[in-house]
Short mmCIF file of C-alpha atoms and ligand atoms in Angstrom, two decimals:
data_model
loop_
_atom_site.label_atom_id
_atom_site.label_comp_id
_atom_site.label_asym_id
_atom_site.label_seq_id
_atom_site.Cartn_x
_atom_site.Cartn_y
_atom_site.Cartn_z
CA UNK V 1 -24.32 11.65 5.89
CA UNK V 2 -20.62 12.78 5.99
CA UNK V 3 -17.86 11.45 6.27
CA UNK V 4 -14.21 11.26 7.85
CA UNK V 5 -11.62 11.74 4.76
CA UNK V 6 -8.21 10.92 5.34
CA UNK V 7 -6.07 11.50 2.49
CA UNK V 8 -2.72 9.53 2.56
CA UNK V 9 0.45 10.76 1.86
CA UNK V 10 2.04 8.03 0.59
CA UNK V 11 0.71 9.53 -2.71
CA UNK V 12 2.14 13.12 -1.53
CA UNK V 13 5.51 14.64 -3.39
CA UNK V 14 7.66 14.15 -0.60
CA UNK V 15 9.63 17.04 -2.53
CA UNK V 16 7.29 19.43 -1.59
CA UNK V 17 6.03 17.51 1.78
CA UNK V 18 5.18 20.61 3.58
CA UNK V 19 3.60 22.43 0.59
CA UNK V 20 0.96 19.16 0.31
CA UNK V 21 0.34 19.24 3.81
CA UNK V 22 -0.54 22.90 4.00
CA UNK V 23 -2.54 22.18 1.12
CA UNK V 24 -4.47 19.03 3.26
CA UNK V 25 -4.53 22.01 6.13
CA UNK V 26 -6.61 24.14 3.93
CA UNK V 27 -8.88 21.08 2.89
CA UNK V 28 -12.05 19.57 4.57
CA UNK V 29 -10.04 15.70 5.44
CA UNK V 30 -10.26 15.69 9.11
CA UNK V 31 -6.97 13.09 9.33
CA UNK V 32 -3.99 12.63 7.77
CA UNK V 33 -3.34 8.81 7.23
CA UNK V 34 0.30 7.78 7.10
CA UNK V 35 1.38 4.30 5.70
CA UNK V 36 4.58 2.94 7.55
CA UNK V 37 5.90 -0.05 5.62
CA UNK V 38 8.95 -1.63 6.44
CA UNK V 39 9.62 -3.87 3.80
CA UNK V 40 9.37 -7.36 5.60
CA UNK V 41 5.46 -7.24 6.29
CA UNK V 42 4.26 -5.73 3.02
CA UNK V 43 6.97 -5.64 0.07
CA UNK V 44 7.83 -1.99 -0.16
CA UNK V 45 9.36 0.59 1.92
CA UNK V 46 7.93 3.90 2.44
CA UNK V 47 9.17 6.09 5.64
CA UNK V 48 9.59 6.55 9.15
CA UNK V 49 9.76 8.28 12.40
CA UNK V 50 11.66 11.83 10.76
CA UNK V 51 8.58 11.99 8.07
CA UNK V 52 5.54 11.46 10.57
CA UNK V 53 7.61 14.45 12.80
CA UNK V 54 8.02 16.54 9.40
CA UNK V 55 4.41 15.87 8.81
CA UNK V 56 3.44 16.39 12.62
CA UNK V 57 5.60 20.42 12.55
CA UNK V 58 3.00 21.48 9.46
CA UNK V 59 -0.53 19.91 11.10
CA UNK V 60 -2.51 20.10 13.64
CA UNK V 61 -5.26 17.33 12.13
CA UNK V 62 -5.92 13.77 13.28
CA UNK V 63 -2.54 12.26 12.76
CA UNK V 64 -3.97 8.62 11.94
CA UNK V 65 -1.09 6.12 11.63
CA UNK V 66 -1.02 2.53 9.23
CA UNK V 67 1.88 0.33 10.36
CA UNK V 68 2.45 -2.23 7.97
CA UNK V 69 5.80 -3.46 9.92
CA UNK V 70 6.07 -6.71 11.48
CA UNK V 71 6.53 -6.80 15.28
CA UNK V 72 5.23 -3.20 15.67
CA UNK V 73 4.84 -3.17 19.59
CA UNK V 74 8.66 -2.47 19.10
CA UNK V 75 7.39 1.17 17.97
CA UNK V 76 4.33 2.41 19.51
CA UNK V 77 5.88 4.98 21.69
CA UNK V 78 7.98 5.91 19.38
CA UNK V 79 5.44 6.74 16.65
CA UNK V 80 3.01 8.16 20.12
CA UNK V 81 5.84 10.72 20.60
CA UNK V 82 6.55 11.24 16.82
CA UNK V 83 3.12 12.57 16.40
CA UNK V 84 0.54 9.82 16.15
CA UNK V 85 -2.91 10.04 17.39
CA UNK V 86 -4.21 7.01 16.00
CA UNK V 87 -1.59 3.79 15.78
CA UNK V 88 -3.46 1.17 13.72
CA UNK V 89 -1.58 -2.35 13.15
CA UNK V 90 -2.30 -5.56 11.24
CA UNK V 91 -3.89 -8.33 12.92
CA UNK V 92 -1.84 -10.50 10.91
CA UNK V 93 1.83 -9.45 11.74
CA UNK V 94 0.76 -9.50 15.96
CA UNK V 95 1.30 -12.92 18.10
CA UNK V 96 -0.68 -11.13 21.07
CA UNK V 97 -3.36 -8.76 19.47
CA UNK V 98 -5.12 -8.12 22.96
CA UNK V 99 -1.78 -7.01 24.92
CA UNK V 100 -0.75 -4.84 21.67
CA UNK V 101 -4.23 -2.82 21.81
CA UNK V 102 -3.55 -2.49 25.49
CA UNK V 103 0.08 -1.00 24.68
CA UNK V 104 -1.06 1.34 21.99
CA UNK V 105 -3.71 3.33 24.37
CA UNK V 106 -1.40 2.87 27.15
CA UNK V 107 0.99 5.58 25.09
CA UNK V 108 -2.00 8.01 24.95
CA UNK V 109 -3.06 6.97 21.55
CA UNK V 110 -5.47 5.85 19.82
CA UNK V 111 -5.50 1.91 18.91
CA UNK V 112 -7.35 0.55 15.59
CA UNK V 113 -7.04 -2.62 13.69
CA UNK V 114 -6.48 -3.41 9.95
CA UNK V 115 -7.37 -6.87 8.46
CA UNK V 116 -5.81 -7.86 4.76
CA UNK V 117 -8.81 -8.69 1.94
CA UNK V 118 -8.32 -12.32 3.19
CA UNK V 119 -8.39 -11.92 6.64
CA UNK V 120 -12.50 -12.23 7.99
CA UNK V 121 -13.96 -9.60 10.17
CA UNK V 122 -14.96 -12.27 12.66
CA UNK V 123 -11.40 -12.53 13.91
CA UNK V 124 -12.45 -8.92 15.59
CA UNK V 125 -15.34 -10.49 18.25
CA UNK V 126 -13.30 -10.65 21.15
CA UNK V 127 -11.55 -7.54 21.05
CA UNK V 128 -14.10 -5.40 19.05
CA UNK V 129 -14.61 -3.62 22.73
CA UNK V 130 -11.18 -2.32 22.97
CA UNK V 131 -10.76 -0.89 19.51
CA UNK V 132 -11.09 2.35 18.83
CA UNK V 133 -10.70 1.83 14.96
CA UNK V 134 -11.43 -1.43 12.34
CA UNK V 135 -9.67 -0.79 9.29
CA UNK V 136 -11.22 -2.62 6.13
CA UNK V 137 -8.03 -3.20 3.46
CA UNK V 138 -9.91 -3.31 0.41
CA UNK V 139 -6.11 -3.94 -1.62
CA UNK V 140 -3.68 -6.50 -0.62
CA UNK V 141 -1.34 -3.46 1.69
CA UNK V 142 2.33 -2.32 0.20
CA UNK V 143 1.29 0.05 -2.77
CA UNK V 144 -0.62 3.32 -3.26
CA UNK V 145 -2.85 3.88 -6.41
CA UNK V 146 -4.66 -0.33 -6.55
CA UNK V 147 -7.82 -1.30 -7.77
CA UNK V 148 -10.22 -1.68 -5.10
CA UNK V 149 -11.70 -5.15 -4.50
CA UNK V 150 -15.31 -5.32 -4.47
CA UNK V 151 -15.91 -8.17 -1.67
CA UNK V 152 -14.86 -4.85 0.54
CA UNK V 153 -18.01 -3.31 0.91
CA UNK V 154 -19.31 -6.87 2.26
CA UNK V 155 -16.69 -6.63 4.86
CA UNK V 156 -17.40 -3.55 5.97
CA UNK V 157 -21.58 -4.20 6.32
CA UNK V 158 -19.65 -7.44 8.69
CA UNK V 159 -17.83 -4.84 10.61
CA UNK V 160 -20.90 -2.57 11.02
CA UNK V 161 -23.13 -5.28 12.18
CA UNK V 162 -20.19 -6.65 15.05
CA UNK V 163 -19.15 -2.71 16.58
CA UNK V 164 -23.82 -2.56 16.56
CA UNK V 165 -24.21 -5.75 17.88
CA UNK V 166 -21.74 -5.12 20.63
CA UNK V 167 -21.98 -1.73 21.47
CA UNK V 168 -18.51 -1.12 20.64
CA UNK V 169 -17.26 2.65 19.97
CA UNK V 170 -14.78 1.73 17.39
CA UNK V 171 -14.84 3.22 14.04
CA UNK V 172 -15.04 1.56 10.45
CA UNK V 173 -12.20 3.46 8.11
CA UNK V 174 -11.48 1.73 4.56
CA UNK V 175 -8.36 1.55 2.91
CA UNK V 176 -7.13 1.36 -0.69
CA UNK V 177 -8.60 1.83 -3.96
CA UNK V 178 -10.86 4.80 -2.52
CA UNK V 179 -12.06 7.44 -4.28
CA UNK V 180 -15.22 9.51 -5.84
CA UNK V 181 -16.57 6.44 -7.58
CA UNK V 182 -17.45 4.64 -4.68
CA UNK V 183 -17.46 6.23 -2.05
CA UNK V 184 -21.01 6.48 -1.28
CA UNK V 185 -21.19 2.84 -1.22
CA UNK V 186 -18.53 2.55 1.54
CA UNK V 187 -20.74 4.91 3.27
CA UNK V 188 -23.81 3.24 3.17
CA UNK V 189 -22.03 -0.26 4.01
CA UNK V 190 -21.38 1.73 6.98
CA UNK V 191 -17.79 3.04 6.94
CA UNK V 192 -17.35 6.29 9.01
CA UNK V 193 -13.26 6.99 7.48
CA UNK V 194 -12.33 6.79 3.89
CA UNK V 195 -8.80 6.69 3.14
CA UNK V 196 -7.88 8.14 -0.29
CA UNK V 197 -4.13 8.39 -1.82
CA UNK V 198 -4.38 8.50 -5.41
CA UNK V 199 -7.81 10.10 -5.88
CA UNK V 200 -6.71 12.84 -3.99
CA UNK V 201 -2.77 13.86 -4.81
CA UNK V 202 -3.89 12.62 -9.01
CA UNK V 203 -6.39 14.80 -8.74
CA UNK V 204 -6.91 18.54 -10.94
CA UNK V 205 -8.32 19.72 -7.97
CA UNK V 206 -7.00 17.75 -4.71
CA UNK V 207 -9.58 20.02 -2.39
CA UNK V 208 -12.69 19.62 -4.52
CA UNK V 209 -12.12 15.59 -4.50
CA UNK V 210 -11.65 15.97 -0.63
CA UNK V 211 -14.96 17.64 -0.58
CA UNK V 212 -16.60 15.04 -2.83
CA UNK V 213 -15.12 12.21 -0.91
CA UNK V 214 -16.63 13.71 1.94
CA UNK V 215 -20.00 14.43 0.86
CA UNK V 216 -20.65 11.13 -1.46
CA UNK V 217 -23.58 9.95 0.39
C1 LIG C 1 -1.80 0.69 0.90
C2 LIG C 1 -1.91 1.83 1.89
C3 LIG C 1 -2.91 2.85 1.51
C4 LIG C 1 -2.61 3.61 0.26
C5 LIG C 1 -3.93 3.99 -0.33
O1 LIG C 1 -1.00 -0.28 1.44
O2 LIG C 1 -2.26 1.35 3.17
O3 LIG C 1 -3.15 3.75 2.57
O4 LIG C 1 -1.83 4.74 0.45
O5 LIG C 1 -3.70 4.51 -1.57
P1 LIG C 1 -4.80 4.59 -2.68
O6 LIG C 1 -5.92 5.42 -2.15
O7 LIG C 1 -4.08 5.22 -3.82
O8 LIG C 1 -5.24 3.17 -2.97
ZN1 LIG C 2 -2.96 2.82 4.71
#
């Protein structure tokens, strides 16, 4: 069973942005996963529109976008004309999750979810329909290159059982402290799209990781 990698290039050398990207181009990840932070909803800053358009001129892959900014429905056409194909947000820093979901596919994009290790999956039941992505945080959001926390893989066997139970076409994608070590066990929890940032851009060989990522299970 395969799966979705999207490496994140938070852990990129923004130096040499387009050189990584080709790189990713040449690779087997499917998406590219871009972590907006704004420094208010998670403590660090990372970038912005100009970056996802830099990123957007070199790519033609899955352009799957994190937004760890509070009050993001300020943005989503913005990042939907920027390049996005996928705008996830936090169901922690929306008042009116339904209506946001609604906004995000009303740009043309794709709309996904991401709950914080503290946040249960059960807060998901009413909307699970609508979603075309839950992401599983499996580190507290804000920083590349954390420790994964274990109670993850429970959430993500949660999130399997809801989108089953309810028919729902949304995918599972897991986020933070990814890599070749487990992997496998994010697959068989159920997870269909592995984020990696660290295991991939720390790596020897970035597209031999990708393709072990891929192919852990
Ligand atoms: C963390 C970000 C992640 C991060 C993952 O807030 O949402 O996408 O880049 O990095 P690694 O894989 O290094 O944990
Ligand atoms: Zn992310």
């Amino acid at each position: 069973m395969s799966v979705i990698v999207a490496p994140s290039v938070l852990s990129a050398d923004f130096g040499n942005l387009q050189r990584d990207v080709e790189m990713l181009n040449r690779s087997e990840a499917e998406w590219i996963h871009i972590d907006v932070m704004d420094g208010s909803y998670v403590p660090n800053i990372s970038f912005g529109f100009p970056v996802l358009q830099a990123i957007r001129k070199h790519t033609t892959k899955f352009c799957d976008v994190h937004l760890m900014v509070v009050e993001p429905e300020r943005y989503f056409q913005q990042f939907r004309d920027s390049g996005a194909d996928m705008i996830t947000i936090h169901y922690e820093a929306v008042t009116h999750l339904d209506s946001a979901i609604h906004q995000i596919q009303a740009t043309g994009a794709k709309a996904g979810v991401a709950l914080n290790p503290s946040t249960p999956v059960s807060v998901l039941k009413e909307v699970i329909q609508l979603l075309d992505l839950v992401l599983v945080m499996s580190v507290n959001p804000g920083f590349g290159g954390q420790k994964f926390i274990p109670y993850s893989v429970e959430k993500v066997k949660e999130a399997r059982a809801l989108i089953n139970s309810t028919g729902s076409k949304a995918v599972i994608e897991v986020d933070g402290g990814v890599g070749t070590g487990n992997a496998a066990q994010l697959i068989h929890a159920g997870a269909n799209v592995l984020v990696a940032g660290n295991a991939v851009f720390a790596s020897a060989d970035p597209l031999q990781t990708i393709q072990q990522i891929k192919n852990a299970a």
